[in-house]
Tab-separated table of N, CA and C in Angstrom:
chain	number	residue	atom	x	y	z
A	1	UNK	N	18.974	-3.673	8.730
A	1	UNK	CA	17.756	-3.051	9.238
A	1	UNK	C	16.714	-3.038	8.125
A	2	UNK	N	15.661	-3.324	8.523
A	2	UNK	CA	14.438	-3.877	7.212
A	2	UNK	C	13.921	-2.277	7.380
A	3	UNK	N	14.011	-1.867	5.735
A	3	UNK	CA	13.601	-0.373	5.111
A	3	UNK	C	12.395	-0.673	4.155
A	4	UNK	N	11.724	0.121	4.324
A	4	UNK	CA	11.159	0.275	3.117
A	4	UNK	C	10.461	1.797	2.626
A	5	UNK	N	10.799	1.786	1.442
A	5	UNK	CA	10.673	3.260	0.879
A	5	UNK	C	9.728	3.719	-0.240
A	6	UNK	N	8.564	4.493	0.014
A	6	UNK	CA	7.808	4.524	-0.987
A	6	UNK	C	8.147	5.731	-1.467
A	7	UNK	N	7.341	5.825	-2.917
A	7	UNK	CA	7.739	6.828	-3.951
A	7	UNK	C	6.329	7.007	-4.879
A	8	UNK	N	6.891	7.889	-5.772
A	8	UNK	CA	5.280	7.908	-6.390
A	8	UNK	C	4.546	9.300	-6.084
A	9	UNK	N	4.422	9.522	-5.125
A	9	UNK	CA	3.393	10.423	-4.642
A	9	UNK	C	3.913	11.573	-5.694
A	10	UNK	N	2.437	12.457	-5.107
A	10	UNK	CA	2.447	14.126	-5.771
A	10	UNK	C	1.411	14.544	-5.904
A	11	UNK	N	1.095	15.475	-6.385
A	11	UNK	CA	0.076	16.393	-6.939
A	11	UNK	C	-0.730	16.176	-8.014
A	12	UNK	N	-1.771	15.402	-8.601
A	12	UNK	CA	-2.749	15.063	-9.830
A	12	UNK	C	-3.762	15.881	-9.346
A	13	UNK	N	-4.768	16.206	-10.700
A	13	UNK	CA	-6.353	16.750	-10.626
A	13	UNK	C	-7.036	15.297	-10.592
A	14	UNK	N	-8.398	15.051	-9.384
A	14	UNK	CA	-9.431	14.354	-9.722
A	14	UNK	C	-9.514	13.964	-10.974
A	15	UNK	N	-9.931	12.217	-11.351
A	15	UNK	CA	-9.881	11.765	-12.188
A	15	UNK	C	-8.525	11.498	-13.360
A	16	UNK	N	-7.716	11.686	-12.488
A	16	UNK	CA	-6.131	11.435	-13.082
A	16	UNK	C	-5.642	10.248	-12.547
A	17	UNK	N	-4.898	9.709	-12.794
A	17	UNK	CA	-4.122	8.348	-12.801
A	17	UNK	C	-2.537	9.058	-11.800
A	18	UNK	N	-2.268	7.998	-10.958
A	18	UNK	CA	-0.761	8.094	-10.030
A	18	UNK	C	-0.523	6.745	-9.799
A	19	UNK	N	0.958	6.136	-9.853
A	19	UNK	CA	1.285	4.917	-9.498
A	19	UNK	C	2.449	5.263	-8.540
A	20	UNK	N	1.907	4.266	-7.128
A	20	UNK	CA	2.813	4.305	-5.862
A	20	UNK	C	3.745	2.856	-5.978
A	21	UNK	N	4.868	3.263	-5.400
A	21	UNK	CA	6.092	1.617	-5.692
A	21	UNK	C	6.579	2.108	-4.137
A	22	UNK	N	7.066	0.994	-3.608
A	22	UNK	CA	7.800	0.818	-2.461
A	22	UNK	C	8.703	-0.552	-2.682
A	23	UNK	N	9.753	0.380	-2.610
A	23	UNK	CA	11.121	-0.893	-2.572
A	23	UNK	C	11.511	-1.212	-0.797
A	24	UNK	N	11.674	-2.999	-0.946
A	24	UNK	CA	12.295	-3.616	0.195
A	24	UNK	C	13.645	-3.184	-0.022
A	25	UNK	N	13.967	-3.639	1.587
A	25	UNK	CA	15.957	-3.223	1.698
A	25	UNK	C	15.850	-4.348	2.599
A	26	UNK	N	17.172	-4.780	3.229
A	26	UNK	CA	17.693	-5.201	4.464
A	26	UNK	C	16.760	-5.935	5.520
A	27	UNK	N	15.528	-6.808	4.867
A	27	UNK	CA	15.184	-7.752	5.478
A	27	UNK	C	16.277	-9.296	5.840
A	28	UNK	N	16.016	-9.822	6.812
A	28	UNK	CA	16.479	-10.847	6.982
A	28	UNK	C	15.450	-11.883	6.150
A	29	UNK	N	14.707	-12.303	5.776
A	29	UNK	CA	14.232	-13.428	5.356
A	29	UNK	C	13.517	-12.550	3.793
A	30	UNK	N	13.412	-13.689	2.991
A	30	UNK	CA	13.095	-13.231	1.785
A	30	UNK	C	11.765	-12.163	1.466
A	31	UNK	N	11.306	-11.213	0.503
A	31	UNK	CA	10.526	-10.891	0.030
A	31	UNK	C	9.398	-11.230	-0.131
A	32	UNK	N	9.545	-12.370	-0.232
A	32	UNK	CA	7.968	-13.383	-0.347
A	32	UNK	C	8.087	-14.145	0.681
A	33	UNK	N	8.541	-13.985	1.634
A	33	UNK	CA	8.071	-14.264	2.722
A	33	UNK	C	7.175	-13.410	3.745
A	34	UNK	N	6.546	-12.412	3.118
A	34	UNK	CA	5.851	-11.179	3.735
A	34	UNK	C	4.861	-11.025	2.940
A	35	UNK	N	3.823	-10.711	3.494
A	35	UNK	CA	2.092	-10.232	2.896
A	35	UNK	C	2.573	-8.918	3.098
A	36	UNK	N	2.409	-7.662	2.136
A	36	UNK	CA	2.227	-6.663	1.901
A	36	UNK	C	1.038	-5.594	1.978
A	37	UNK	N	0.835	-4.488	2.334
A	37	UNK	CA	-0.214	-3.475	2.043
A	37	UNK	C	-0.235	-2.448	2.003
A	38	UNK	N	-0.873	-1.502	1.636
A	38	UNK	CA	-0.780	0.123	1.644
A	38	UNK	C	-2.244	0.800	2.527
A	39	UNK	N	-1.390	1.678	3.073
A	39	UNK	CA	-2.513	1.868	3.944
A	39	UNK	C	-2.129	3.711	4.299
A	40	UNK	N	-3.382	4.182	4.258
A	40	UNK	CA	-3.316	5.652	3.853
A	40	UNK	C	-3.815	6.508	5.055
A	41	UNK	N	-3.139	7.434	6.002
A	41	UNK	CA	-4.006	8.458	6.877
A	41	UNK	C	-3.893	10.032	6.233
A	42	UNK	N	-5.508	10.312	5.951
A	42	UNK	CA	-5.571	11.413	5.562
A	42	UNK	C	-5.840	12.798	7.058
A	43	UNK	N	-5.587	13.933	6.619
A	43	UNK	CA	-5.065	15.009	7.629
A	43	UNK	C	-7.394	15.051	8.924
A	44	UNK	N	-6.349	14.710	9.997
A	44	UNK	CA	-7.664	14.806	11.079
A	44	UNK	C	-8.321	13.101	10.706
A	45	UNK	N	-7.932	12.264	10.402
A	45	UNK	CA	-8.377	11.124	10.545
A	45	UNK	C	-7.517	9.886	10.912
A	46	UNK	N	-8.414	8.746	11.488
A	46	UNK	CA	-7.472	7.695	11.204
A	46	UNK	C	-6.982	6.949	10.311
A	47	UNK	N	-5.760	5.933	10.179
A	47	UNK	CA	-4.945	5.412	9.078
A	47	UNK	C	-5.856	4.098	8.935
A	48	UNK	N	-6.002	4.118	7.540
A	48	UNK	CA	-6.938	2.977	6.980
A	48	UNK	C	-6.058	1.958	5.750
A	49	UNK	N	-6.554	0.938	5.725
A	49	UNK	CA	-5.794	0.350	4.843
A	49	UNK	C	-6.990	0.109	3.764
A	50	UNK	N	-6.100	0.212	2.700
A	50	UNK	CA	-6.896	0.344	1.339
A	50	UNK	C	-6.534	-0.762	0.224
A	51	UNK	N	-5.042	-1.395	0.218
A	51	UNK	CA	-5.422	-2.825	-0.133
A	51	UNK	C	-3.725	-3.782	0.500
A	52	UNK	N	-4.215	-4.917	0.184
A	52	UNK	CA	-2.891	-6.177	0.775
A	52	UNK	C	-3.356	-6.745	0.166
A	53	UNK	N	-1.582	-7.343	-0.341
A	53	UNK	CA	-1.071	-8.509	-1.351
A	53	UNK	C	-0.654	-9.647	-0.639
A	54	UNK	N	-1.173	-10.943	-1.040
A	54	UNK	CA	-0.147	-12.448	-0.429
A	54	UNK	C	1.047	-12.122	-0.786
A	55	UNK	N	1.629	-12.632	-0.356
A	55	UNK	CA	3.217	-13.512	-0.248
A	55	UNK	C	3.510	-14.250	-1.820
A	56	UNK	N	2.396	-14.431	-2.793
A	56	UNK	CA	2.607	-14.824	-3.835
A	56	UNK	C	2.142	-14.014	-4.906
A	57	UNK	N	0.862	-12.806	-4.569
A	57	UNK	CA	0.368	-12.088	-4.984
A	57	UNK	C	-1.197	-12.766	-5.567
A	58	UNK	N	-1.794	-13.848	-4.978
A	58	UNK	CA	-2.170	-14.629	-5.473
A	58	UNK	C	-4.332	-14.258	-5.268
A	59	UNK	N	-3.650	-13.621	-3.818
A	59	UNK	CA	-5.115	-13.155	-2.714
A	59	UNK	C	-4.393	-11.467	-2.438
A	60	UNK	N	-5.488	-10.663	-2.774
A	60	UNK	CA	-5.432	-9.182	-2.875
A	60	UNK	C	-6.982	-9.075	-2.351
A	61	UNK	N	-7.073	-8.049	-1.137
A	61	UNK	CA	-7.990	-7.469	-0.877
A	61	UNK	C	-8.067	-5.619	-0.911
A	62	UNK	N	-9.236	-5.156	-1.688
A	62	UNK	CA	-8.872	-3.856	-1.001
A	62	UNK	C	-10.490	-3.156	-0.376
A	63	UNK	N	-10.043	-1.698	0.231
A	63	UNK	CA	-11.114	-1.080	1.173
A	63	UNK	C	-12.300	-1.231	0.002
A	64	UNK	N	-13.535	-0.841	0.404
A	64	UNK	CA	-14.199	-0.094	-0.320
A	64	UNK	C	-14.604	1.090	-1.261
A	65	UNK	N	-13.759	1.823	-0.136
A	65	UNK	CA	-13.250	3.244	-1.229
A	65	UNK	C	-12.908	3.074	-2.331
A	66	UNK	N	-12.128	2.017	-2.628
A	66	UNK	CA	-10.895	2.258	-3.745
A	66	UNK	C	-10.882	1.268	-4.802
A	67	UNK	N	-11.875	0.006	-4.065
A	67	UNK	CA	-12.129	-1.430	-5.233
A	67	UNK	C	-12.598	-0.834	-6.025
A	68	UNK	N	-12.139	-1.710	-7.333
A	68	UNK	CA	-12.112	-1.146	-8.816
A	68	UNK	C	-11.939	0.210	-9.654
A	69	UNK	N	-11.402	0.619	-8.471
A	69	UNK	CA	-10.010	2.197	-9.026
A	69	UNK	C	-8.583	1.732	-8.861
A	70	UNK	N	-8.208	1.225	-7.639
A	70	UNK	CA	-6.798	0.982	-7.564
A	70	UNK	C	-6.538	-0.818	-7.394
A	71	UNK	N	-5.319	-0.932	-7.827
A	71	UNK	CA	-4.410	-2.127	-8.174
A	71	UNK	C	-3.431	-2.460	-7.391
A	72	UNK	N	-3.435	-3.249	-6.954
A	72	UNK	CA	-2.369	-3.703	-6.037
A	72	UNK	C	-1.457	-4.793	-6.725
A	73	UNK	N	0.018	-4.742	-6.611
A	73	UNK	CA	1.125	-5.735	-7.679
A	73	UNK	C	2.349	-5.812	-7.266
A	74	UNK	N	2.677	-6.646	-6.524
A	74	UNK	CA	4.414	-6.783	-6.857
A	74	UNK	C	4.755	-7.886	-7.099
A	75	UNK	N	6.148	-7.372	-7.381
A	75	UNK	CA	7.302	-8.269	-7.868
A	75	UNK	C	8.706	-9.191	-7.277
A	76	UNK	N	8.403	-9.842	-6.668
A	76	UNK	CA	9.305	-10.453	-5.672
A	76	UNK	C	10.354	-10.470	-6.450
A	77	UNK	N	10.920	-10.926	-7.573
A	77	UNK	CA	12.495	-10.655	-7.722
A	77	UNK	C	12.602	-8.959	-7.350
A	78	UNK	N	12.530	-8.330	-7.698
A	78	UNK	CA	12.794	-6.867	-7.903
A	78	UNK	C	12.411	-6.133	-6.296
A	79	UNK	N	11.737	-6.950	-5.582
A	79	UNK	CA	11.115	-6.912	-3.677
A	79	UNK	C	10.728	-5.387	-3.660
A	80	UNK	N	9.487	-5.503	-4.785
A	80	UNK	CA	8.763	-4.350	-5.135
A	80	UNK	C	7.121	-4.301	-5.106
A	81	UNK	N	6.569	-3.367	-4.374
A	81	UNK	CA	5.323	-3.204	-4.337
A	81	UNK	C	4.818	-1.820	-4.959
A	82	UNK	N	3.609	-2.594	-5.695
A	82	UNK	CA	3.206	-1.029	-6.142
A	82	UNK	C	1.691	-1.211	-6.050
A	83	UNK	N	0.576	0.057	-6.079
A	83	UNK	CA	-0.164	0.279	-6.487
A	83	UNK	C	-0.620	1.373	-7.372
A	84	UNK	N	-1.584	0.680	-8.219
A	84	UNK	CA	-1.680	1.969	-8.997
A	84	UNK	C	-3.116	1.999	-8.885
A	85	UNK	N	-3.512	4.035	-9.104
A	85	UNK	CA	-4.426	4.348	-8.637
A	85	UNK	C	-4.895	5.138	-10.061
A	86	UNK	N	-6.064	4.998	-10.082
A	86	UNK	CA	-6.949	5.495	-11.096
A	86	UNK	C	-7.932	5.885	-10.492
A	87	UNK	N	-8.850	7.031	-11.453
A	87	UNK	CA	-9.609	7.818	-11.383
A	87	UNK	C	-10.169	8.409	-9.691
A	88	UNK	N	-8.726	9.001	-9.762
A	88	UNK	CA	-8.906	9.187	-8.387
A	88	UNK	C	-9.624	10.659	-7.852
A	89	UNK	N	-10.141	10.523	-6.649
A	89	UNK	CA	-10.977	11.590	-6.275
A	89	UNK	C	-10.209	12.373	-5.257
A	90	UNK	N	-11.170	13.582	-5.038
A	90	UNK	CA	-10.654	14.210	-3.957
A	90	UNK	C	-10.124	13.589	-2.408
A	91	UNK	N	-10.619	12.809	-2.444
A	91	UNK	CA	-10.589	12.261	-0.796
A	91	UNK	C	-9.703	11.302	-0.700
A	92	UNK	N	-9.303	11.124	-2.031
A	92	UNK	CA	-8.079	9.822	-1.565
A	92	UNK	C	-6.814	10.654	-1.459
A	93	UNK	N	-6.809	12.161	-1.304
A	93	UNK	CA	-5.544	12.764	-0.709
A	93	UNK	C	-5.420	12.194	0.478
A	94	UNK	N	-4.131	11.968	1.056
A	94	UNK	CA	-3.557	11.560	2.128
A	94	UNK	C	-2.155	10.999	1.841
A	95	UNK	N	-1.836	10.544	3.078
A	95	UNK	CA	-0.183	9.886	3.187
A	95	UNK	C	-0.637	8.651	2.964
A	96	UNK	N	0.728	8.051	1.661
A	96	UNK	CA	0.185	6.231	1.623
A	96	UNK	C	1.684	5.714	2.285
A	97	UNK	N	1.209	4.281	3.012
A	97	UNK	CA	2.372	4.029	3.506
A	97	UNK	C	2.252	2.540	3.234
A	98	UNK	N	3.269	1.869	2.911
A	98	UNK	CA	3.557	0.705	2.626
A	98	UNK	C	3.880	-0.111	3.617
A	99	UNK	N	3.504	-1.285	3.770
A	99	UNK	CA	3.730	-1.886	5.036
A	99	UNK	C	3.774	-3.552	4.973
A	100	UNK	N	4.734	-4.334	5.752
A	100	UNK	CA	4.749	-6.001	5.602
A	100	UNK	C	4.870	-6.511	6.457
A	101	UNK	N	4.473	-7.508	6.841
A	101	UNK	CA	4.242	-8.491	8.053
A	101	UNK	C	5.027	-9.945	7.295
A	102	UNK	N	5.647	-10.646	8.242
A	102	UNK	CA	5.675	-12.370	7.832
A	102	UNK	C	4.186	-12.657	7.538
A	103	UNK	N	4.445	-13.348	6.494
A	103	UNK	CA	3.079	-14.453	5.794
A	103	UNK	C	3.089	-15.384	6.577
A	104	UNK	N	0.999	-15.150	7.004
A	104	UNK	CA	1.267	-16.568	7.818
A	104	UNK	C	0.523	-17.514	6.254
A	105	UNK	N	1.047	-17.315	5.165
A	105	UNK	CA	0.616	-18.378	4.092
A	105	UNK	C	-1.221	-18.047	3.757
A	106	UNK	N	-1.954	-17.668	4.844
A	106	UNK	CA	-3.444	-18.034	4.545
A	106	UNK	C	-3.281	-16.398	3.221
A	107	UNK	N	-3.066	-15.694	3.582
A	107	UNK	CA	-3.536	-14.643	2.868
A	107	UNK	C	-3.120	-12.813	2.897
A	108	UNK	N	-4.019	-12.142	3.441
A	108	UNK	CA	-3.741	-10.792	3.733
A	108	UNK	C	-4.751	-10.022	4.507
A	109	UNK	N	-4.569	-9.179	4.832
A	109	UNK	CA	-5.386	-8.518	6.192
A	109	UNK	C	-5.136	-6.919	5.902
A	110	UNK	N	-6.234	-6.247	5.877
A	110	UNK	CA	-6.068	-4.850	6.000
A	110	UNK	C	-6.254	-4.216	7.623
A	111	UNK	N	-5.737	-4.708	8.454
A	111	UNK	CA	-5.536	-4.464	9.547
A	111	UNK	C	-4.056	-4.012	9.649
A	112	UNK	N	-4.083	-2.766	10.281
A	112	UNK	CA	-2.620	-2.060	9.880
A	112	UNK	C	-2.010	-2.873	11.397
A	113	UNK	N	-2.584	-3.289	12.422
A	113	UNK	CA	-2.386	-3.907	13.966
A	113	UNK	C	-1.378	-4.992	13.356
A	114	UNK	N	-1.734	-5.696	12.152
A	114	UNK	CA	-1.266	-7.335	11.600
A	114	UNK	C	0.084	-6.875	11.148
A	115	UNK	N	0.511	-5.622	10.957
A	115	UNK	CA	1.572	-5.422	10.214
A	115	UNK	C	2.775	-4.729	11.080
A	116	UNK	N	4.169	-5.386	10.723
A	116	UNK	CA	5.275	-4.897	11.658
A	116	UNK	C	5.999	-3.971	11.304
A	117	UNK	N	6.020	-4.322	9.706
A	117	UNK	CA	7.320	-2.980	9.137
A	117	UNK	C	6.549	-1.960	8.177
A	118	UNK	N	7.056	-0.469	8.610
A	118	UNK	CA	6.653	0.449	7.958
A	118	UNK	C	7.444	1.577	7.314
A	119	UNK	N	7.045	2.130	6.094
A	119	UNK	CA	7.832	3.170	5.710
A	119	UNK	C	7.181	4.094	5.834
A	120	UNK	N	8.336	5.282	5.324
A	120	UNK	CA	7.825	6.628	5.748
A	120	UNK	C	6.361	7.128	4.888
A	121	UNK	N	6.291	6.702	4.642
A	121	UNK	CA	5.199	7.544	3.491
A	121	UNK	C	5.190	8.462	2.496
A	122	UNK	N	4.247	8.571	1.537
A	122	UNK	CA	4.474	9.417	0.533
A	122	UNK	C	3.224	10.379	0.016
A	123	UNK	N	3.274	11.560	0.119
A	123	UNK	CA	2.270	12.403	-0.040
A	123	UNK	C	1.509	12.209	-1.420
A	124	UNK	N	-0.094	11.814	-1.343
A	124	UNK	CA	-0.890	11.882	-2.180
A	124	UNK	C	-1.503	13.317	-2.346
A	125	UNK	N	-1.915	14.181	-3.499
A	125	UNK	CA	-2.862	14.913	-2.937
A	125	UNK	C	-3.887	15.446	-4.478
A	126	UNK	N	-4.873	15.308	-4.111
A	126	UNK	CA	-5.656	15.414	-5.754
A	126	UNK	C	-6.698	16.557	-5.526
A	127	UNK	N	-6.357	17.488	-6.700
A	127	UNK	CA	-7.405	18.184	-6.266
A	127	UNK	C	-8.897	18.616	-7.188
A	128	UNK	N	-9.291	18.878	-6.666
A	128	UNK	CA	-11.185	18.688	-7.052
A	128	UNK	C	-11.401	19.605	-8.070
C-alpha cells in the first residue's frame, strides 16, 4: 500500500526557519517515477499547493506566496521529499501535505486534482 509520511512540522516564531521531509513506503513502481508536491490547507480555507518537484528534480515550481522563501528537494535513493521553509510568516500556518502522482516526464503541476497519493499531514504553525 503506497504511504507516505510527513514530518517536520511544529511551532516556530515569524521569521524562523522549519524543514518538512516526507518519506515514500510501498509504492509499486519506483520513486522517480512520480512528480512530487506539497500542498498546504490553512484553518477556513482551501488547500493550495505551494511547490512540485519532477521526477528528476530537474523542473520545480512554487506558489507565489512562498517563491524565494521555501525550497523544494528530494532524494530518490533515500524516496525522500523535503522542503525547507525560511523566513516564514504568519500565514504560512497550516497543514502541509505531501503528495505524488506518476510522471508524465513533461514536468510538475501545482494542481492538487493532478495528484493521486496523499499523506496525512503535518502541522505548521508560526506565530507573529
Amino acid at each position: 500500500q503506497e504511504l507516505l509520511v510527513e514530518s517536520g512540522g511544529g511551532l516556530v516564531q515569524a521569521g524562523e526557519s522549519l524543514t518538512l521531509s516526507c518519506t515514500a513506503s510501498g509504492f509499486v513502481a519506483s520513486f522517480d517515477d512520480y512528480a512530487m508536491g506539497w500542498f498546504r490547507q490553512a484553518p477556513g480555507k482551501e488547500r493550495e499547493g505551494v511547490s512540485c518537484i519532477s521526477w528528476s528534480g530537474a523542473t520545480t515550481h512554487y506558489s507565489e506566496f512562498v517563491k524565494d522563501r521555501f525550497t523544494i528537494s528530494r532524494d530518490n535513493d533515500k524516496e525522500t521529499l523535503s522542503l525547507q521553509m525560511t523566513s516564514l510568516k504568519f500565514e504560512d500556518t497550516a497543514i502541509y501535505y505531501c503528495a505524488a502522482t506518476p510522471s508524465n516526464g513533461v514536468g510538475c503541476t501545482l494542481d492538487g486534482k493532478d495528484f493521486e497519493y496523499w499523506g496525512q499531514g503535518t502541522q505548521v504553525t508560526v506565530s507573529s
